[in-house]
């Protein structure tokens, strides 16, 4: 049985242009050895290769002096090749009426028995390169025409194998979070001092906040006087909420079950009914649970942001509406709970979901319907408490 011959690269057989492949050809002008047409036409060898093209074409023109049609054909091919090499890609034709094409007929370069190109390149290899270039230059926008850009699986199916590999390599090589604009929380608006509320400003920032529905009066919810720990239990829940919505960069509604699982994991007042007797302990508990949780990745900067966020939420947009942000946050959490009560859709089996999403929340356990019902009842209580009783 014949065995494949392994050729080791050395100074005598390595391409002198890319220095990374076996040299298969030799330039007829300068005798440099190279591996492919790409290296032959590389910038470092451009003066030599263009002169060689020119000499061969001029020679062919002289040979065909009695055949105007052949001369015109060669001039056309030369012009097209020159333009393609100069412009580099079809993107350069975007503002031009000229149509890009790489369909150069290599047989047209073999007139009157002269074969200038075959002297320095394998014609079959060149044809394969040109065919592959056609695939590369298919406009991605055409492939994605009519596709829902929020549907990652469909987009993934439209990508070529090379594009998928480039995407995976990009994820591994860069901190993608630095390329995504940070979400700005709705609770960042604040008026510096007591002033008459301006209706225009009020409507402006409130339009960005979660809508507050009809909240029951606290007296209709219970006749018991709330314990001192209720306020700090509420703060513990709000801390977990504030951390989570930033953790998902504002896209928590798209991952409702995962977001709820995160909040429940961080708020022991919600999950286990633990009572807190002071502000510091209520906040510190969430911070500690962030560190303890195996599937939450955080750092000191994120935890400092959480502390700043809870302070802003409790302060409110202005002194006259100090509980407004608390009501908004609780209403938003209530909406999240109601979303999680809906029947779960079948998990996507598309290529993107199969490759990426299964690794994002490996240890997350979704909250049961019974727990969600319990959380809703507790949230209703907190809403009424915040509306009628809470004083910071």
CSV table of C-alpha atoms in Angstrom, one decimal:
chain,number,residue,atom,x,y,z
A,1,UNK,CA,0.0,0.0,0.0
A,2,UNK,CA,1.4,3.4,-1.0
A,3,UNK,CA,1.9,5.8,1.9
A,4,UNK,CA,1.6,9.6,1.8
A,5,UNK,CA,4.9,11.4,1.5
A,6,UNK,CA,5.3,14.1,4.2
A,7,UNK,CA,7.4,17.1,3.1
A,8,UNK,CA,9.0,19.1,5.8
A,9,UNK,CA,9.2,22.8,5.2
A,10,UNK,CA,12.7,24.3,5.1
A,11,UNK,CA,14.3,27.4,3.7
A,12,UNK,CA,14.6,25.8,0.2
A,13,UNK,CA,10.9,24.9,-0.3
A,14,UNK,CA,9.0,27.4,1.8
A,15,UNK,CA,7.0,30.2,0.1
A,16,UNK,CA,9.1,33.4,0.2
A,17,UNK,CA,6.0,35.6,0.3
A,18,UNK,CA,3.8,34.2,3.2
A,19,UNK,CA,6.6,32.1,4.7
A,20,UNK,CA,4.0,29.6,5.8
A,21,UNK,CA,3.4,27.1,3.0
A,22,UNK,CA,5.1,24.8,0.6
A,23,UNK,CA,6.3,26.7,-2.5
A,24,UNK,CA,4.9,25.2,-5.7
A,25,UNK,CA,5.8,27.8,-8.3
A,26,UNK,CA,8.7,30.0,-9.3
A,27,UNK,CA,8.3,33.5,-10.7
A,28,UNK,CA,9.7,33.6,-14.3
A,29,UNK,CA,11.0,37.1,-13.8
A,30,UNK,CA,12.6,37.2,-10.4
A,31,UNK,CA,12.7,33.5,-9.6
A,32,UNK,CA,11.1,33.9,-6.2
A,33,UNK,CA,9.3,30.8,-5.1
A,34,UNK,CA,5.7,31.0,-3.9
A,35,UNK,CA,2.7,28.9,-3.0
A,36,UNK,CA,-0.3,30.4,-4.7
A,37,UNK,CA,-1.8,33.1,-6.9
A,38,UNK,CA,-2.6,35.1,-3.8
A,39,UNK,CA,1.1,35.2,-2.9
A,40,UNK,CA,2.1,35.9,-6.5
A,41,UNK,CA,-0.2,39.0,-6.5
A,42,UNK,CA,0.8,40.1,-3.0
A,43,UNK,CA,1.9,43.7,-2.5
A,44,UNK,CA,5.5,42.7,-1.9
A,45,UNK,CA,5.6,41.1,-5.3
A,46,UNK,CA,3.2,43.5,-7.1
A,47,UNK,CA,5.8,45.3,-9.2
A,48,UNK,CA,7.2,42.1,-10.7
A,49,UNK,CA,3.8,40.4,-11.2
A,50,UNK,CA,2.2,43.4,-12.9
A,51,UNK,CA,5.2,43.8,-15.2
A,52,UNK,CA,4.9,40.1,-16.1
A,53,UNK,CA,1.2,40.5,-16.9
A,54,UNK,CA,1.9,43.5,-19.0
A,55,UNK,CA,4.7,41.9,-21.0
A,56,UNK,CA,2.7,38.8,-21.8
A,57,UNK,CA,-0.4,40.8,-22.8
A,58,UNK,CA,1.6,43.1,-25.0
A,59,UNK,CA,3.2,40.1,-26.6
A,60,UNK,CA,-0.2,38.6,-27.2
A,61,UNK,CA,-1.5,41.8,-28.7
A,62,UNK,CA,1.4,41.9,-31.1
A,63,UNK,CA,0.8,38.3,-32.1
A,64,UNK,CA,-2.9,39.1,-32.7
A,65,UNK,CA,-2.3,42.3,-34.6
A,66,UNK,CA,-4.4,40.9,-37.4
A,67,UNK,CA,-7.3,39.8,-35.2
A,68,UNK,CA,-9.0,42.9,-33.6
A,69,UNK,CA,-11.6,40.8,-31.8
A,70,UNK,CA,-8.9,38.8,-29.9
A,71,UNK,CA,-7.1,42.0,-29.1
A,72,UNK,CA,-10.2,43.6,-27.7
A,73,UNK,CA,-11.0,40.5,-25.6
A,74,UNK,CA,-7.5,40.5,-24.0
A,75,UNK,CA,-7.8,44.2,-23.2
A,76,UNK,CA,-11.1,43.6,-21.6
A,77,UNK,CA,-9.8,40.8,-19.4
A,78,UNK,CA,-6.7,42.9,-18.4
A,79,UNK,CA,-9.0,45.8,-17.4
A,80,UNK,CA,-11.2,43.6,-15.3
A,81,UNK,CA,-8.3,41.9,-13.6
A,82,UNK,CA,-6.7,45.2,-12.9
A,83,UNK,CA,-9.9,46.6,-11.4
A,84,UNK,CA,-10.6,43.6,-9.3
A,85,UNK,CA,-7.0,43.6,-7.9
A,86,UNK,CA,-7.1,47.3,-7.2
A,87,UNK,CA,-10.5,47.4,-5.5
A,88,UNK,CA,-10.1,44.1,-3.6
A,89,UNK,CA,-13.8,43.4,-3.0
A,90,UNK,CA,-17.3,44.0,-4.4
A,91,UNK,CA,-17.9,46.5,-1.6
A,92,UNK,CA,-16.0,49.0,-3.6
A,93,UNK,CA,-18.7,48.9,-6.3
A,94,UNK,CA,-21.4,50.0,-3.9
A,95,UNK,CA,-21.6,53.5,-5.3
A,96,UNK,CA,-21.0,52.6,-8.9
A,97,UNK,CA,-23.2,51.5,-11.8
A,98,UNK,CA,-20.5,48.9,-12.7
A,99,UNK,CA,-21.4,45.3,-11.9
A,100,UNK,CA,-18.8,43.3,-10.0
A,101,UNK,CA,-17.9,40.0,-11.5
A,102,UNK,CA,-15.1,37.5,-10.9
A,103,UNK,CA,-16.2,35.2,-13.8
A,104,UNK,CA,-13.0,35.6,-15.9
A,105,UNK,CA,-12.9,32.8,-18.5
A,106,UNK,CA,-9.4,31.4,-18.1
A,107,UNK,CA,-9.7,29.8,-21.6
A,108,UNK,CA,-9.7,33.4,-23.0
A,109,UNK,CA,-6.1,33.7,-21.9
A,110,UNK,CA,-5.0,30.9,-24.1
A,111,UNK,CA,-5.0,32.4,-27.5
A,112,UNK,CA,-2.9,31.2,-30.4
A,113,UNK,CA,-1.3,28.5,-28.3
A,114,UNK,CA,0.3,31.0,-25.9
A,115,UNK,CA,-0.4,30.1,-22.2
A,116,UNK,CA,1.1,32.9,-20.1
A,117,UNK,CA,-0.8,32.1,-17.0
A,118,UNK,CA,-0.1,28.4,-17.0
A,119,UNK,CA,3.6,29.2,-16.8
A,120,UNK,CA,3.2,30.4,-13.2
A,121,UNK,CA,0.0,29.1,-11.7
A,122,UNK,CA,-2.1,25.9,-11.7
A,123,UNK,CA,-5.3,26.8,-13.7
A,124,UNK,CA,-7.5,24.3,-11.8
A,125,UNK,CA,-6.4,25.7,-8.4
A,126,UNK,CA,-7.1,29.2,-9.7
A,127,UNK,CA,-10.6,28.3,-10.8
A,128,UNK,CA,-11.4,26.7,-7.4
A,129,UNK,CA,-10.1,29.9,-5.7
A,130,UNK,CA,-12.4,32.1,-7.9
A,131,UNK,CA,-15.4,29.8,-7.2
A,132,UNK,CA,-14.8,30.0,-3.4
A,133,UNK,CA,-14.5,33.8,-3.7
A,134,UNK,CA,-18.0,33.9,-5.3
A,135,UNK,CA,-19.4,32.3,-2.1
A,136,UNK,CA,-17.5,34.7,0.2
A,137,UNK,CA,-18.8,37.8,-1.6
A,138,UNK,CA,-22.5,36.8,-1.4
A,139,UNK,CA,-24.0,39.8,0.5
A,140,UNK,CA,-25.0,38.8,4.0
A,141,UNK,CA,-27.9,41.2,3.8
A,142,UNK,CA,-29.4,39.2,1.0
A,143,UNK,CA,-29.2,36.0,2.9
A,144,UNK,CA,-30.9,37.7,5.9
A,145,UNK,CA,-33.6,39.4,3.9
A,146,UNK,CA,-36.9,38.9,5.6
A,147,UNK,CA,-35.3,37.1,8.6
A,148,UNK,CA,-36.3,38.1,12.1
A,149,UNK,CA,-33.1,39.5,13.5
A,150,UNK,CA,-34.2,38.5,17.0
A,151,UNK,CA,-34.3,34.8,15.9
A,152,UNK,CA,-30.7,33.7,16.6
A,153,UNK,CA,-31.4,30.1,15.3
A,154,UNK,CA,-32.6,31.3,11.9
A,155,UNK,CA,-29.7,33.7,11.6
A,156,UNK,CA,-27.3,30.9,12.5
A,157,UNK,CA,-28.7,28.7,9.8
A,158,UNK,CA,-28.1,31.4,7.2
A,159,UNK,CA,-24.4,31.7,8.0
A,160,UNK,CA,-21.7,29.8,6.2
A,161,UNK,CA,-19.5,27.4,8.1
A,162,UNK,CA,-16.6,29.8,7.9
A,163,UNK,CA,-18.8,32.6,9.3
A,164,UNK,CA,-19.8,30.4,12.2
A,165,UNK,CA,-16.2,29.5,13.0
A,166,UNK,CA,-15.3,33.2,12.8
A,167,UNK,CA,-18.1,34.0,15.3
A,168,UNK,CA,-17.0,31.3,17.7
A,169,UNK,CA,-13.4,32.4,17.5
A,170,UNK,CA,-14.4,36.0,18.1
A,171,UNK,CA,-16.3,35.0,21.3
A,172,UNK,CA,-13.3,33.1,22.6
A,173,UNK,CA,-10.8,35.9,21.8
A,174,UNK,CA,-12.6,39.0,23.1
A,175,UNK,CA,-14.7,40.1,26.0
A,176,UNK,CA,-17.9,40.6,24.1
A,177,UNK,CA,-19.5,42.4,27.1
A,178,UNK,CA,-17.3,45.4,26.3
A,179,UNK,CA,-18.8,45.6,22.8
A,180,UNK,CA,-22.4,45.7,24.0
A,181,UNK,CA,-23.8,49.1,25.1
A,182,UNK,CA,-24.5,49.1,28.8
A,183,UNK,CA,-28.2,49.3,29.7
A,184,UNK,CA,-29.2,52.5,31.5
A,185,UNK,CA,-31.7,51.8,34.4
A,186,UNK,CA,-34.9,53.7,34.4
A,187,UNK,CA,-34.3,54.7,38.1
A,188,UNK,CA,-31.3,57.0,37.3
A,189,UNK,CA,-33.4,60.1,36.9
A,190,UNK,CA,-33.3,62.3,40.1
A,191,UNK,CA,-34.2,65.9,40.9
A,192,UNK,CA,-31.6,67.5,43.1
A,193,UNK,CA,-33.9,69.3,45.5
A,194,UNK,CA,-37.4,69.9,46.6
A,195,UNK,CA,-39.2,71.8,43.8
A,196,UNK,CA,-42.6,72.1,42.2
A,197,UNK,CA,-43.0,69.0,40.1
A,198,UNK,CA,-42.8,69.9,36.4
A,199,UNK,CA,-45.5,67.9,34.5
A,200,UNK,CA,-43.3,67.8,31.3
A,201,UNK,CA,-40.3,66.4,33.1
A,202,UNK,CA,-42.5,64.1,35.1
A,203,UNK,CA,-44.0,62.5,32.0
A,204,UNK,CA,-40.6,62.3,30.4
A,205,UNK,CA,-38.9,60.1,32.9
A,206,UNK,CA,-42.0,58.2,33.9
A,207,UNK,CA,-42.5,57.0,30.3
A,208,UNK,CA,-39.3,55.0,30.7
A,209,UNK,CA,-40.4,53.4,34.0
A,210,UNK,CA,-42.5,50.2,34.4
A,211,UNK,CA,-46.1,50.9,34.7
A,212,UNK,CA,-47.7,50.8,38.2
A,213,UNK,CA,-51.1,49.2,38.2
A,214,UNK,CA,-53.9,49.5,40.7
A,215,UNK,CA,-52.4,48.8,44.1
A,216,UNK,CA,-54.6,47.8,47.0
A,217,UNK,CA,-54.8,49.9,50.2
A,218,UNK,CA,-52.7,48.3,52.9
A,219,UNK,CA,-55.7,48.4,55.3
A,220,UNK,CA,-57.6,46.0,52.9
A,221,UNK,CA,-54.7,43.6,52.8
A,222,UNK,CA,-54.2,43.1,56.5
A,223,UNK,CA,-55.4,44.6,59.8
A,224,UNK,CA,-52.1,43.8,61.5
A,225,UNK,CA,-49.4,46.4,62.0
A,226,UNK,CA,-46.4,45.6,59.9
A,227,UNK,CA,-43.3,44.4,61.7
A,228,UNK,CA,-40.1,46.5,61.5
A,229,UNK,CA,-38.5,43.7,59.5
A,230,UNK,CA,-40.9,44.2,56.6
A,231,UNK,CA,-39.1,47.3,55.3
A,232,UNK,CA,-35.7,45.5,55.3
A,233,UNK,CA,-37.2,42.4,53.8
A,234,UNK,CA,-38.5,44.6,51.0
A,235,UNK,CA,-35.0,46.1,50.6
A,236,UNK,CA,-33.5,42.6,50.3
A,237,UNK,CA,-35.9,41.8,47.5
A,238,UNK,CA,-35.2,45.1,45.7
A,239,UNK,CA,-31.5,44.6,45.9
A,240,UNK,CA,-31.8,41.2,44.2
A,241,UNK,CA,-34.1,42.7,41.6
A,242,UNK,CA,-31.7,45.6,40.9
A,243,UNK,CA,-28.7,43.3,40.5
A,244,UNK,CA,-30.6,40.9,38.2
A,245,UNK,CA,-31.9,43.4,35.7
A,246,UNK,CA,-28.4,44.9,35.4
A,247,UNK,CA,-27.0,41.4,35.2
A,248,UNK,CA,-29.2,40.7,32.1
A,249,UNK,CA,-28.3,44.2,30.7
A,250,UNK,CA,-32.0,45.1,30.7
A,251,UNK,CA,-33.0,42.1,28.6
A,252,UNK,CA,-34.3,40.1,31.6
A,253,UNK,CA,-37.9,40.0,30.1
A,254,UNK,CA,-36.5,37.8,27.3
A,255,UNK,CA,-35.2,35.3,30.0
A,256,UNK,CA,-38.1,35.5,32.4
A,257,UNK,CA,-37.6,32.1,34.1
A,258,UNK,CA,-33.9,32.5,34.4
A,259,UNK,CA,-34.3,36.1,35.7
A,260,UNK,CA,-36.8,34.9,38.3
A,261,UNK,CA,-34.5,32.1,39.4
A,262,UNK,CA,-31.7,34.6,39.8
A,263,UNK,CA,-33.8,36.9,42.0
A,264,UNK,CA,-35.0,34.0,44.1
A,265,UNK,CA,-31.4,32.8,44.5
A,266,UNK,CA,-30.3,36.2,45.8
A,267,UNK,CA,-33.2,37.2,48.0
A,268,UNK,CA,-33.5,35.0,51.0
A,269,UNK,CA,-36.4,37.1,52.2
A,270,UNK,CA,-38.3,36.0,49.0
A,271,UNK,CA,-37.0,32.4,48.7
A,272,UNK,CA,-36.8,31.3,52.3
A,273,UNK,CA,-38.8,33.9,54.2
A,274,UNK,CA,-35.8,35.1,56.1
A,275,UNK,CA,-36.3,38.3,58.1
A,276,UNK,CA,-33.8,41.1,58.2
A,277,UNK,CA,-33.6,43.6,61.1
A,278,UNK,CA,-31.5,46.4,59.5
A,279,UNK,CA,-30.5,47.9,56.1
A,280,UNK,CA,-26.9,46.8,56.1
A,281,UNK,CA,-27.7,43.1,56.7
A,282,UNK,CA,-30.4,43.1,54.1
A,283,UNK,CA,-28.0,44.4,51.4
A,284,UNK,CA,-25.0,42.4,52.6
A,285,UNK,CA,-27.0,39.2,52.3
A,286,UNK,CA,-27.6,39.7,48.5
A,287,UNK,CA,-24.0,40.5,48.1
A,288,UNK,CA,-23.0,37.3,49.8
A,289,UNK,CA,-25.5,35.2,47.8
A,290,UNK,CA,-24.0,36.7,44.6
A,291,UNK,CA,-20.6,35.3,45.6
A,292,UNK,CA,-22.0,32.0,46.8
A,293,UNK,CA,-24.0,31.3,43.7
A,294,UNK,CA,-22.0,29.0,41.3
A,295,UNK,CA,-23.7,30.2,38.1
A,296,UNK,CA,-23.5,34.0,38.8
A,297,UNK,CA,-20.3,35.7,37.8
A,298,UNK,CA,-19.8,39.1,39.5
A,299,UNK,CA,-17.1,41.4,40.8
A,300,UNK,CA,-16.7,44.3,43.2
A,301,UNK,CA,-17.8,46.8,40.6
A,302,UNK,CA,-21.1,45.1,40.0
A,303,UNK,CA,-21.8,44.9,43.7
A,304,UNK,CA,-21.0,48.5,44.2
A,305,UNK,CA,-23.4,49.3,41.4
A,306,UNK,CA,-26.1,47.3,43.2
A,307,UNK,CA,-25.6,49.3,46.4
A,308,UNK,CA,-25.9,52.6,44.4
A,309,UNK,CA,-29.0,51.3,42.6
A,310,UNK,CA,-30.9,50.4,45.8
A,311,UNK,CA,-30.1,53.8,47.2
A,312,UNK,CA,-31.5,55.5,44.1
A,313,UNK,CA,-34.6,53.3,44.0
A,314,UNK,CA,-35.4,54.0,47.7
A,315,UNK,CA,-34.8,57.7,47.2
A,316,UNK,CA,-37.2,58.0,44.3
A,317,UNK,CA,-37.1,60.7,41.5
A,318,UNK,CA,-37.9,63.5,43.9
A,319,UNK,CA,-38.9,64.0,47.5
A,320,UNK,CA,-42.6,64.3,46.7
A,321,UNK,CA,-42.6,60.8,45.1
A,322,UNK,CA,-40.0,59.0,47.2
A,323,UNK,CA,-41.8,55.6,46.9
A,324,UNK,CA,-42.4,55.8,43.1
A,325,UNK,CA,-39.3,53.8,42.0
A,326,UNK,CA,-40.1,51.2,44.7
A,327,UNK,CA,-43.6,50.8,43.3
A,328,UNK,CA,-42.2,50.6,39.7
A,329,UNK,CA,-39.7,47.9,40.7
A,330,UNK,CA,-42.3,45.8,42.5
A,331,UNK,CA,-44.7,46.2,39.6
A,332,UNK,CA,-42.0,45.1,37.2
A,333,UNK,CA,-41.2,42.1,39.4
A,334,UNK,CA,-44.9,41.3,39.5
A,335,UNK,CA,-45.1,41.3,35.7
A,336,UNK,CA,-42.1,39.0,35.6
A,337,UNK,CA,-43.8,36.5,37.9
A,338,UNK,CA,-47.0,36.6,35.8
A,339,UNK,CA,-44.9,35.9,32.7
A,340,UNK,CA,-43.3,32.9,34.4
A,341,UNK,CA,-46.8,31.5,35.2
A,342,UNK,CA,-47.5,31.0,31.5
A,343,UNK,CA,-46.9,27.6,30.0
A,344,UNK,CA,-43.3,27.1,29.1
A,345,UNK,CA,-42.6,27.0,25.3
A,346,UNK,CA,-40.7,24.1,23.9
A,347,UNK,CA,-37.0,24.8,24.0
A,348,UNK,CA,-35.5,25.8,20.7
A,349,UNK,CA,-33.6,23.0,19.0
A,350,UNK,CA,-31.9,25.3,16.4
A,351,UNK,CA,-28.2,25.2,15.8
A,352,UNK,CA,-27.4,28.3,17.8
A,353,UNK,CA,-29.4,27.4,20.8
A,354,UNK,CA,-28.0,23.9,20.8
A,355,UNK,CA,-24.4,25.2,20.7
A,356,UNK,CA,-24.6,28.2,23.0
A,357,UNK,CA,-27.7,28.6,25.2
A,358,UNK,CA,-27.4,25.3,27.0
A,359,UNK,CA,-24.2,26.4,28.6
A,360,UNK,CA,-25.4,29.8,29.8
A,361,UNK,CA,-27.4,28.7,32.9
A,362,UNK,CA,-26.1,25.2,33.7
A,363,UNK,CA,-27.3,25.1,37.3
A,364,UNK,CA,-30.5,27.1,37.1
A,365,UNK,CA,-33.6,25.5,38.6
A,366,UNK,CA,-36.8,27.2,37.4
A,367,UNK,CA,-39.3,28.2,40.2
A,368,UNK,CA,-42.3,26.0,40.5
A,369,UNK,CA,-45.9,27.2,40.0
A,370,UNK,CA,-46.6,26.9,43.7
A,371,UNK,CA,-43.6,29.1,44.6
A,372,UNK,CA,-44.5,31.7,42.0
A,373,UNK,CA,-48.0,31.9,43.4
A,374,UNK,CA,-46.4,32.4,46.9
A,375,UNK,CA,-44.1,35.1,45.5
A,376,UNK,CA,-47.0,36.9,43.9
A,377,UNK,CA,-48.9,37.1,47.2
A,378,UNK,CA,-45.8,38.4,48.9
A,379,UNK,CA,-45.3,41.0,46.2
A,380,UNK,CA,-48.9,42.2,46.5
A,381,UNK,CA,-48.3,42.8,50.2
A,382,UNK,CA,-45.0,44.7,49.5
A,383,UNK,CA,-46.8,46.9,46.9
A,384,UNK,CA,-49.5,47.9,49.4
A,385,UNK,CA,-46.9,48.4,52.1
A,386,UNK,CA,-44.8,50.7,49.8
A,387,UNK,CA,-47.8,52.7,48.8
A,388,UNK,CA,-49.2,53.4,52.2
A,389,UNK,CA,-46.7,52.6,54.9
A,390,UNK,CA,-43.1,52.8,53.7
A,391,UNK,CA,-41.2,55.7,55.0
A,392,UNK,CA,-37.4,56.0,54.3
